[in-house]
Coordinates of C-alpha atoms in Angstrom, one line a residue:
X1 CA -10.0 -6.3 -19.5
X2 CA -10.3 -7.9 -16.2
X3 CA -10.6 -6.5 -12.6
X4 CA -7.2 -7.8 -11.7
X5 CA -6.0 -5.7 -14.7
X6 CA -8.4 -2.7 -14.5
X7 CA -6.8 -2.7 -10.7
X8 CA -3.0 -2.6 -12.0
X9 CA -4.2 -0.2 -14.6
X10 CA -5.0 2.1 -12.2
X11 CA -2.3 5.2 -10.3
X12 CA -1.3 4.1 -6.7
X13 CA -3.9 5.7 -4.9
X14 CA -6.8 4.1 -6.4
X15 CA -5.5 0.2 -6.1
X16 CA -3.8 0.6 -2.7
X17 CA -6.4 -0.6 -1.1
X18 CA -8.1 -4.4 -1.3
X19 CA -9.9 -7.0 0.2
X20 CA -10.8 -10.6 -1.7
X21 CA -14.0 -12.1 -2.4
X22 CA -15.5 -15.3 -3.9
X23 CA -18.0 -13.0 -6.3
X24 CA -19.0 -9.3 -7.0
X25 CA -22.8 -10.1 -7.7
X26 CA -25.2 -8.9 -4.8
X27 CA -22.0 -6.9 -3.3
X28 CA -22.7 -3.6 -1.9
X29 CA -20.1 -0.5 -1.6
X30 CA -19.0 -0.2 2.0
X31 CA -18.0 3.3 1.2
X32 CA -20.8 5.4 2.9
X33 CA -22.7 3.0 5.2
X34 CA -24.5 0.3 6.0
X35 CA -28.3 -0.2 4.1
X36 CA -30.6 0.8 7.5
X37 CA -28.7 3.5 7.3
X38 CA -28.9 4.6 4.2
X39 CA -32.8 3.8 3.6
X40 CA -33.4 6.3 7.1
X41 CA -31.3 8.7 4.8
X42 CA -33.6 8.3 1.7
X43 CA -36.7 8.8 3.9
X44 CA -35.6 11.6 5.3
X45 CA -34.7 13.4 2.7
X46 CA -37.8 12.4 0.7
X47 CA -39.9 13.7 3.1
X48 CA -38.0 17.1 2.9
X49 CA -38.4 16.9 -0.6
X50 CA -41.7 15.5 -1.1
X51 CA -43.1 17.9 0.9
X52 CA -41.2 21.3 -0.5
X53 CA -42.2 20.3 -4.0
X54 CA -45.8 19.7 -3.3
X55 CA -46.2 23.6 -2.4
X56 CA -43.8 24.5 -5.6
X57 CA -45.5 25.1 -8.9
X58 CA -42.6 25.2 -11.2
X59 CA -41.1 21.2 -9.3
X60 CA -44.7 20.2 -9.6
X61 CA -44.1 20.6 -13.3
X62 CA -41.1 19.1 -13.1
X63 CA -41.8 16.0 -11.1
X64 CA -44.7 15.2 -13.9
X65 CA -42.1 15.8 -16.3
X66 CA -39.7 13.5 -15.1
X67 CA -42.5 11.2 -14.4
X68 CA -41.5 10.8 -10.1
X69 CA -45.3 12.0 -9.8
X70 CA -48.2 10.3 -11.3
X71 CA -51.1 12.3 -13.1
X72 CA -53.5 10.8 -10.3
X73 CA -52.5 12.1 -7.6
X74 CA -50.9 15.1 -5.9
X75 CA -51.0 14.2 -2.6
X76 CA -48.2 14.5 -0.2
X77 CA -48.6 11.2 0.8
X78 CA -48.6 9.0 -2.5
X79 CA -45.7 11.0 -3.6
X80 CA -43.6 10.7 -1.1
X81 CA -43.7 6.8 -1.2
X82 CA -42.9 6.9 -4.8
X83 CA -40.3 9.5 -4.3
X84 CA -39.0 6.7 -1.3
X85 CA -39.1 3.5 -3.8
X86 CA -37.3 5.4 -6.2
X87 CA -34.4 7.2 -4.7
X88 CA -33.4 3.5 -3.1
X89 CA -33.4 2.3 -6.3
X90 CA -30.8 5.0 -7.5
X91 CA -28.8 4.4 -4.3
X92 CA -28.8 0.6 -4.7
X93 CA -27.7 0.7 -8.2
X94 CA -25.2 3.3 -7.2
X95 CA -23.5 0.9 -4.7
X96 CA -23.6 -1.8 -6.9
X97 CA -20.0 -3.6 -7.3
X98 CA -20.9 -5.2 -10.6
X99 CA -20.7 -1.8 -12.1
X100 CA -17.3 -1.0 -13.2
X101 CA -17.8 2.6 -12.6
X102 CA -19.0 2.2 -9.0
X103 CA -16.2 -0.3 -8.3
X104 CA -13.3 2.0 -9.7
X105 CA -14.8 4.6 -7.1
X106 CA -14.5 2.0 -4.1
X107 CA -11.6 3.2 -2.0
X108 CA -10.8 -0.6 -0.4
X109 CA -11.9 -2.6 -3.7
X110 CA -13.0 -6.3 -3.6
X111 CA -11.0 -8.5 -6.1
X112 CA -11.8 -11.9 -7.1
X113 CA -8.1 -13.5 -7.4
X114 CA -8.0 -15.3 -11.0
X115 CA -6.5 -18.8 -11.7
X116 CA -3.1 -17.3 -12.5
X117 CA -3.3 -14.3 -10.3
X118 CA -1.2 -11.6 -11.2
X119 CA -1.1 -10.3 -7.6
X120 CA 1.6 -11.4 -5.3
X121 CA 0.9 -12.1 -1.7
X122 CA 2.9 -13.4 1.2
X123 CA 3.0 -17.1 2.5
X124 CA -0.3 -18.2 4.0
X125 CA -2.2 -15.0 2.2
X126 CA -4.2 -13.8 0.6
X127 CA -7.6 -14.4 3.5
X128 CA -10.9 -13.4 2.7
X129 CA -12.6 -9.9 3.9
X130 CA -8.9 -8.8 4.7
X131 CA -7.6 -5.7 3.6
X132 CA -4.2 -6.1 1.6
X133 CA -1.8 -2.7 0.9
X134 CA -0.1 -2.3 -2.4
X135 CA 3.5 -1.8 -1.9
X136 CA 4.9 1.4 -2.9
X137 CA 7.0 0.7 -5.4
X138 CA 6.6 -3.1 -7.0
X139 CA 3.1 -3.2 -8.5
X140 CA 2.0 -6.7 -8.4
X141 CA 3.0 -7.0 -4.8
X142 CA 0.4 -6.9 -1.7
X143 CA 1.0 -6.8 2.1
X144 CA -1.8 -7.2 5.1
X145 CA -2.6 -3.7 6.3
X146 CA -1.7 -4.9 9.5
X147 CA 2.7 -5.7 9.1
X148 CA 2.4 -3.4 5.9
X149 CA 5.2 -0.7 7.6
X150 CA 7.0 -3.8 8.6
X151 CA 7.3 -5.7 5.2
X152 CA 7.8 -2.7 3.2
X153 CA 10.8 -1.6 5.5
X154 CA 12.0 -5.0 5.8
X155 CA 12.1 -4.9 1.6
X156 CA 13.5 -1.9 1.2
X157 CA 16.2 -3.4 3.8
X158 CA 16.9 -6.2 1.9
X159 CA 17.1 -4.8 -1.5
X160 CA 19.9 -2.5 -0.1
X161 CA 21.9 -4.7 1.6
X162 CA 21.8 -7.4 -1.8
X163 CA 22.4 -3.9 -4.0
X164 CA 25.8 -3.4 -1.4
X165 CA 26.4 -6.9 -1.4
X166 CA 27.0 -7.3 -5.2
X167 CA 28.9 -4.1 -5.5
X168 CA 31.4 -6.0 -3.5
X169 CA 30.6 -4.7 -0.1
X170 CA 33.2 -6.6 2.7
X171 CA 32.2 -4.3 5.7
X172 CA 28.6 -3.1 6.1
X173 CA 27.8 -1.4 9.5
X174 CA 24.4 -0.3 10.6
X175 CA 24.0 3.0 12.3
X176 CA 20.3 4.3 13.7
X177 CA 19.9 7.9 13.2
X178 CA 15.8 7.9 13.8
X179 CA 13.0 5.5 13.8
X180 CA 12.2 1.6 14.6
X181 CA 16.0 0.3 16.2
X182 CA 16.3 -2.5 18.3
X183 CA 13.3 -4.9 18.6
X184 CA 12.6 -3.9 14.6
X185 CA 15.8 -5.0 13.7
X186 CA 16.4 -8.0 15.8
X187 CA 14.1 -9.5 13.7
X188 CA 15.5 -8.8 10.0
X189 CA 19.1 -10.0 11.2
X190 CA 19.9 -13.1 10.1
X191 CA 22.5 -15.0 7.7
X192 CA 22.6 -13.8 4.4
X193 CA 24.5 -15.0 1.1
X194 CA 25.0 -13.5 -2.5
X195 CA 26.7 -16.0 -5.1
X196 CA 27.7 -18.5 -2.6
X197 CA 29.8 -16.6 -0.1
X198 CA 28.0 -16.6 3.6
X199 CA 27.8 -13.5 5.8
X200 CA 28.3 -13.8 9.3
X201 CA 26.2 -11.0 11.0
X202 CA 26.8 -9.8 14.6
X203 CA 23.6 -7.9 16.3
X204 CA 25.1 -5.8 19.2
X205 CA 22.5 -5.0 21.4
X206 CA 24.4 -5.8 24.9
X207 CA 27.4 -3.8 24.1
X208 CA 27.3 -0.7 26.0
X209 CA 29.7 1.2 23.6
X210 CA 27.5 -0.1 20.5
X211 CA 24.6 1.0 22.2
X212 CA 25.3 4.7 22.9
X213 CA 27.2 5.2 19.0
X214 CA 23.9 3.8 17.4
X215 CA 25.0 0.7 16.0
X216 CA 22.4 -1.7 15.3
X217 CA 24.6 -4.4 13.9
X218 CA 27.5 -4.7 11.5
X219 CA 28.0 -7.4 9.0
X220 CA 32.1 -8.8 7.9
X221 CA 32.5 -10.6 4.4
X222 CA 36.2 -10.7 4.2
X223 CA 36.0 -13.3 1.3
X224 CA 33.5 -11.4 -0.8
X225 CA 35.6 -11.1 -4.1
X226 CA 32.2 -10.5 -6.5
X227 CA 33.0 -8.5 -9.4
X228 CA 31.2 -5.3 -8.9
X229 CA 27.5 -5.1 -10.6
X230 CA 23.9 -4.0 -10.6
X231 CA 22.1 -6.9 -9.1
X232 CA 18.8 -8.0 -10.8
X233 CA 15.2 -7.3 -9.5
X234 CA 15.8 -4.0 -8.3
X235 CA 12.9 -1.7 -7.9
X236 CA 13.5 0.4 -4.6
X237 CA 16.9 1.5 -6.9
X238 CA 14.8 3.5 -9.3
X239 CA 13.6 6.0 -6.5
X240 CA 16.8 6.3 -4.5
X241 CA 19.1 9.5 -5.9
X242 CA 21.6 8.9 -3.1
X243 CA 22.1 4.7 -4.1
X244 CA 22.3 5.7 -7.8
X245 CA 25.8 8.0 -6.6
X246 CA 27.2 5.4 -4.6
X247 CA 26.7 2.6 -7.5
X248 CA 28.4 5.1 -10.1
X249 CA 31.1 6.1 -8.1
X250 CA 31.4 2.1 -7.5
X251 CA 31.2 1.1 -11.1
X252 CA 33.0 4.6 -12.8
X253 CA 35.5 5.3 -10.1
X254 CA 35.9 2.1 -8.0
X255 CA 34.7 3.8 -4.7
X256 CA 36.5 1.4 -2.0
X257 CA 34.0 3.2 1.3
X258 CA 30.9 4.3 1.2
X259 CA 27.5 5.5 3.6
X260 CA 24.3 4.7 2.2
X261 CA 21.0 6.7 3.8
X262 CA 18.0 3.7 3.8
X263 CA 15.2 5.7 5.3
X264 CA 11.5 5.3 5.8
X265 CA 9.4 8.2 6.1
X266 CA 6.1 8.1 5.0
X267 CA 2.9 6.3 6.2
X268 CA 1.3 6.1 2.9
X269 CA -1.7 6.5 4.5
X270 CA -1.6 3.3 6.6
X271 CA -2.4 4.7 9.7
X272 CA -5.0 4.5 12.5
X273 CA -7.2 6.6 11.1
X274 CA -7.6 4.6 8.1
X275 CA -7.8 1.5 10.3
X276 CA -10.6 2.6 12.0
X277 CA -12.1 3.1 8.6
X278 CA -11.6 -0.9 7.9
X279 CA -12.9 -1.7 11.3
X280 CA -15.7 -0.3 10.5
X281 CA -16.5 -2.0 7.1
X282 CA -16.4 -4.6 8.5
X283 CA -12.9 -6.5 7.5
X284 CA -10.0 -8.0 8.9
X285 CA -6.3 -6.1 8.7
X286 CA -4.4 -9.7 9.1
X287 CA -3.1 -9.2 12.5
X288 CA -2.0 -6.5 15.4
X289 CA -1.9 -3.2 13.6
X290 CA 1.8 -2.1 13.3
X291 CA 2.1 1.9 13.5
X292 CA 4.6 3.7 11.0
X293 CA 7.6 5.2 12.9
X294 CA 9.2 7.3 10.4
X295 CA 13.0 5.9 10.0
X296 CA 16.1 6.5 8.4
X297 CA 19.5 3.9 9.8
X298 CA 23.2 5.0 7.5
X299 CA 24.7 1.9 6.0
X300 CA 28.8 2.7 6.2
X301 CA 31.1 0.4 4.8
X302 CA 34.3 -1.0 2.7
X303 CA 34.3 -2.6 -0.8
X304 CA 36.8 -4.9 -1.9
X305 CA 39.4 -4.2 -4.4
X306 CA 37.5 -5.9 -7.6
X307 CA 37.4 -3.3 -10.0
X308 CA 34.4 -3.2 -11.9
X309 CA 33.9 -5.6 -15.2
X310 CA 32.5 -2.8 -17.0
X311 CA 33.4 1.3 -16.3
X312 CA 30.0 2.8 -17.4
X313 CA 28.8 5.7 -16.1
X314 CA 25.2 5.1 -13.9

């Protein structure tokens, strides 16, 4: 099996976190420190050692046993530098990223991309030494830590308006309740089409009226005559209790209105605290960190009068 699919093997936790490199021979673990620091470490606690087992009869015994001491000697000294030589040796092979089981216990793993990756990155990406954030929800899919709150919201966006649009949706208005509002959304507003027919989107920042009711923007497909369905692709759908209600009562009961909750409320542990983590290793995040604002914006619309092709309950 290899790395790339030892990685999407693995639960969400333990292949959030990347960074790409050319090769894994000679690479260290970044997880507790740099080597200086570690050797001063080993020293350190050599010494202590060294020292407390000289004056202890039963680790005497146990050193020779092991064969850490030599038969020659029992000074303080010669011990200790054998003790020294050999505990970096157990802390070098314990950092080393060739080993499977040290690698699987990195928490920001390196990857060497194959020829047909199986990861999926966006335009211009992946870079090298730059940590990359596993989205939630679609496996194979990786964003720069920096814009990760960004994309993934801006996915999740996306997947409900298509999921509204091919349920037949002719009025879709976007209300902020908490969270990222205007300069966030300004920049996911745009022209949008499912099966040919456009959709003219209005953003209504300047209106006063707008303003103080919350609306972010609203969208009008009066010639959206889709027969209701499930569009393809979905994977946010699978999590979302509330969407499954409105598709059934679309698709079963040919719900004509409806108010769809899209909200965004945890940080999945992309945060500053964890930034400063990659700052220290050493890597890059892809950009000005973007901070999670935990959000949640109600979709409220009209559906056309289509009935569904197929009445099946969801």
């Amino acid at each position: 099996m290899s790395r790339e699919e030892k990685l999407l093997s693995l639960p969400y936790r333990q292949r959030q976190f990347i960074y790409i490199v050319n090769g894994y021979n000679d690479l260290k673990s970044k997880k507790d420190g740099n080597f200086l620091e570690d050797t001063a470490d080993v020293v350190f606690d050599s010494l202590k050692e060294t020292f407390h087992d000289s004056f202890n009869p039963s680790r005497i015994v146990d050193n020779f046993k092991q064969k850490k001491w030599t038969k020659m000697t029992l000074a303080p000294s010669v011990n200790l530098v054998t003790n020294v030589f050999g505990n970096i040796k157990e802390k070098s092979n314990g950092k080393d990223l060739t080993m499977d089981n040290v690698w699987e216990n990195e928490d920001i793993k390196p990857i060497v991309l194959e020829e047909q990756s199986k990861l999926k990155f966006q335009v211009g990406h992946p870079l090298e030494n730059t940590v990359y954030v596993a989205h939630p929800v679609e496996k194979d899919t990786y964003f720069p830590f920096a814009n990760f709150h960004r994309l993934t919201f801006e996915h999740k966006w996306a997947e409900a308006i298509n999921l509204l649009l091919h349920l037949g949706a002719t009025e879709i208005k976007v209300v902020h309740k908490t969270g990222w509002k205007r300069d966030f959304a300004s920049n996911m507003n745009g022209n949008f089409s499912v099966d040919g027919v456009p959709i003219n989107s209005k953003v209504n920042f300047d209106s006063k009226q707008n303003s103080a009711s919350g609306i972010i923007s609203e969208f009008h497909l009066p010639n959206n005559k889709v027969t209701p369905q499930l569009p393809d692709n979905l994977v946010w759908y699978e999590h979302e209790n509330t969407w499954k209600e409105i598709v059934r009562g679309r698709l079963k009961f040919n719900l004509d209105k409806f108010s769809l909750q899209l909200e965004y409320k945890e940080d999945f542990n992309v945060n500053a605290d964890f930034n400063a983590k990659v700052l220290k290793y050493g890597l890059g995040i892809g950009g000005k960190f973007e901070k999670h604002e935990s959000t949640s914006w109600l979709l409220q619309g009209k559906f056309n009068s289509v009935p569904a092709e197929n009445s099946v309950l969801i």
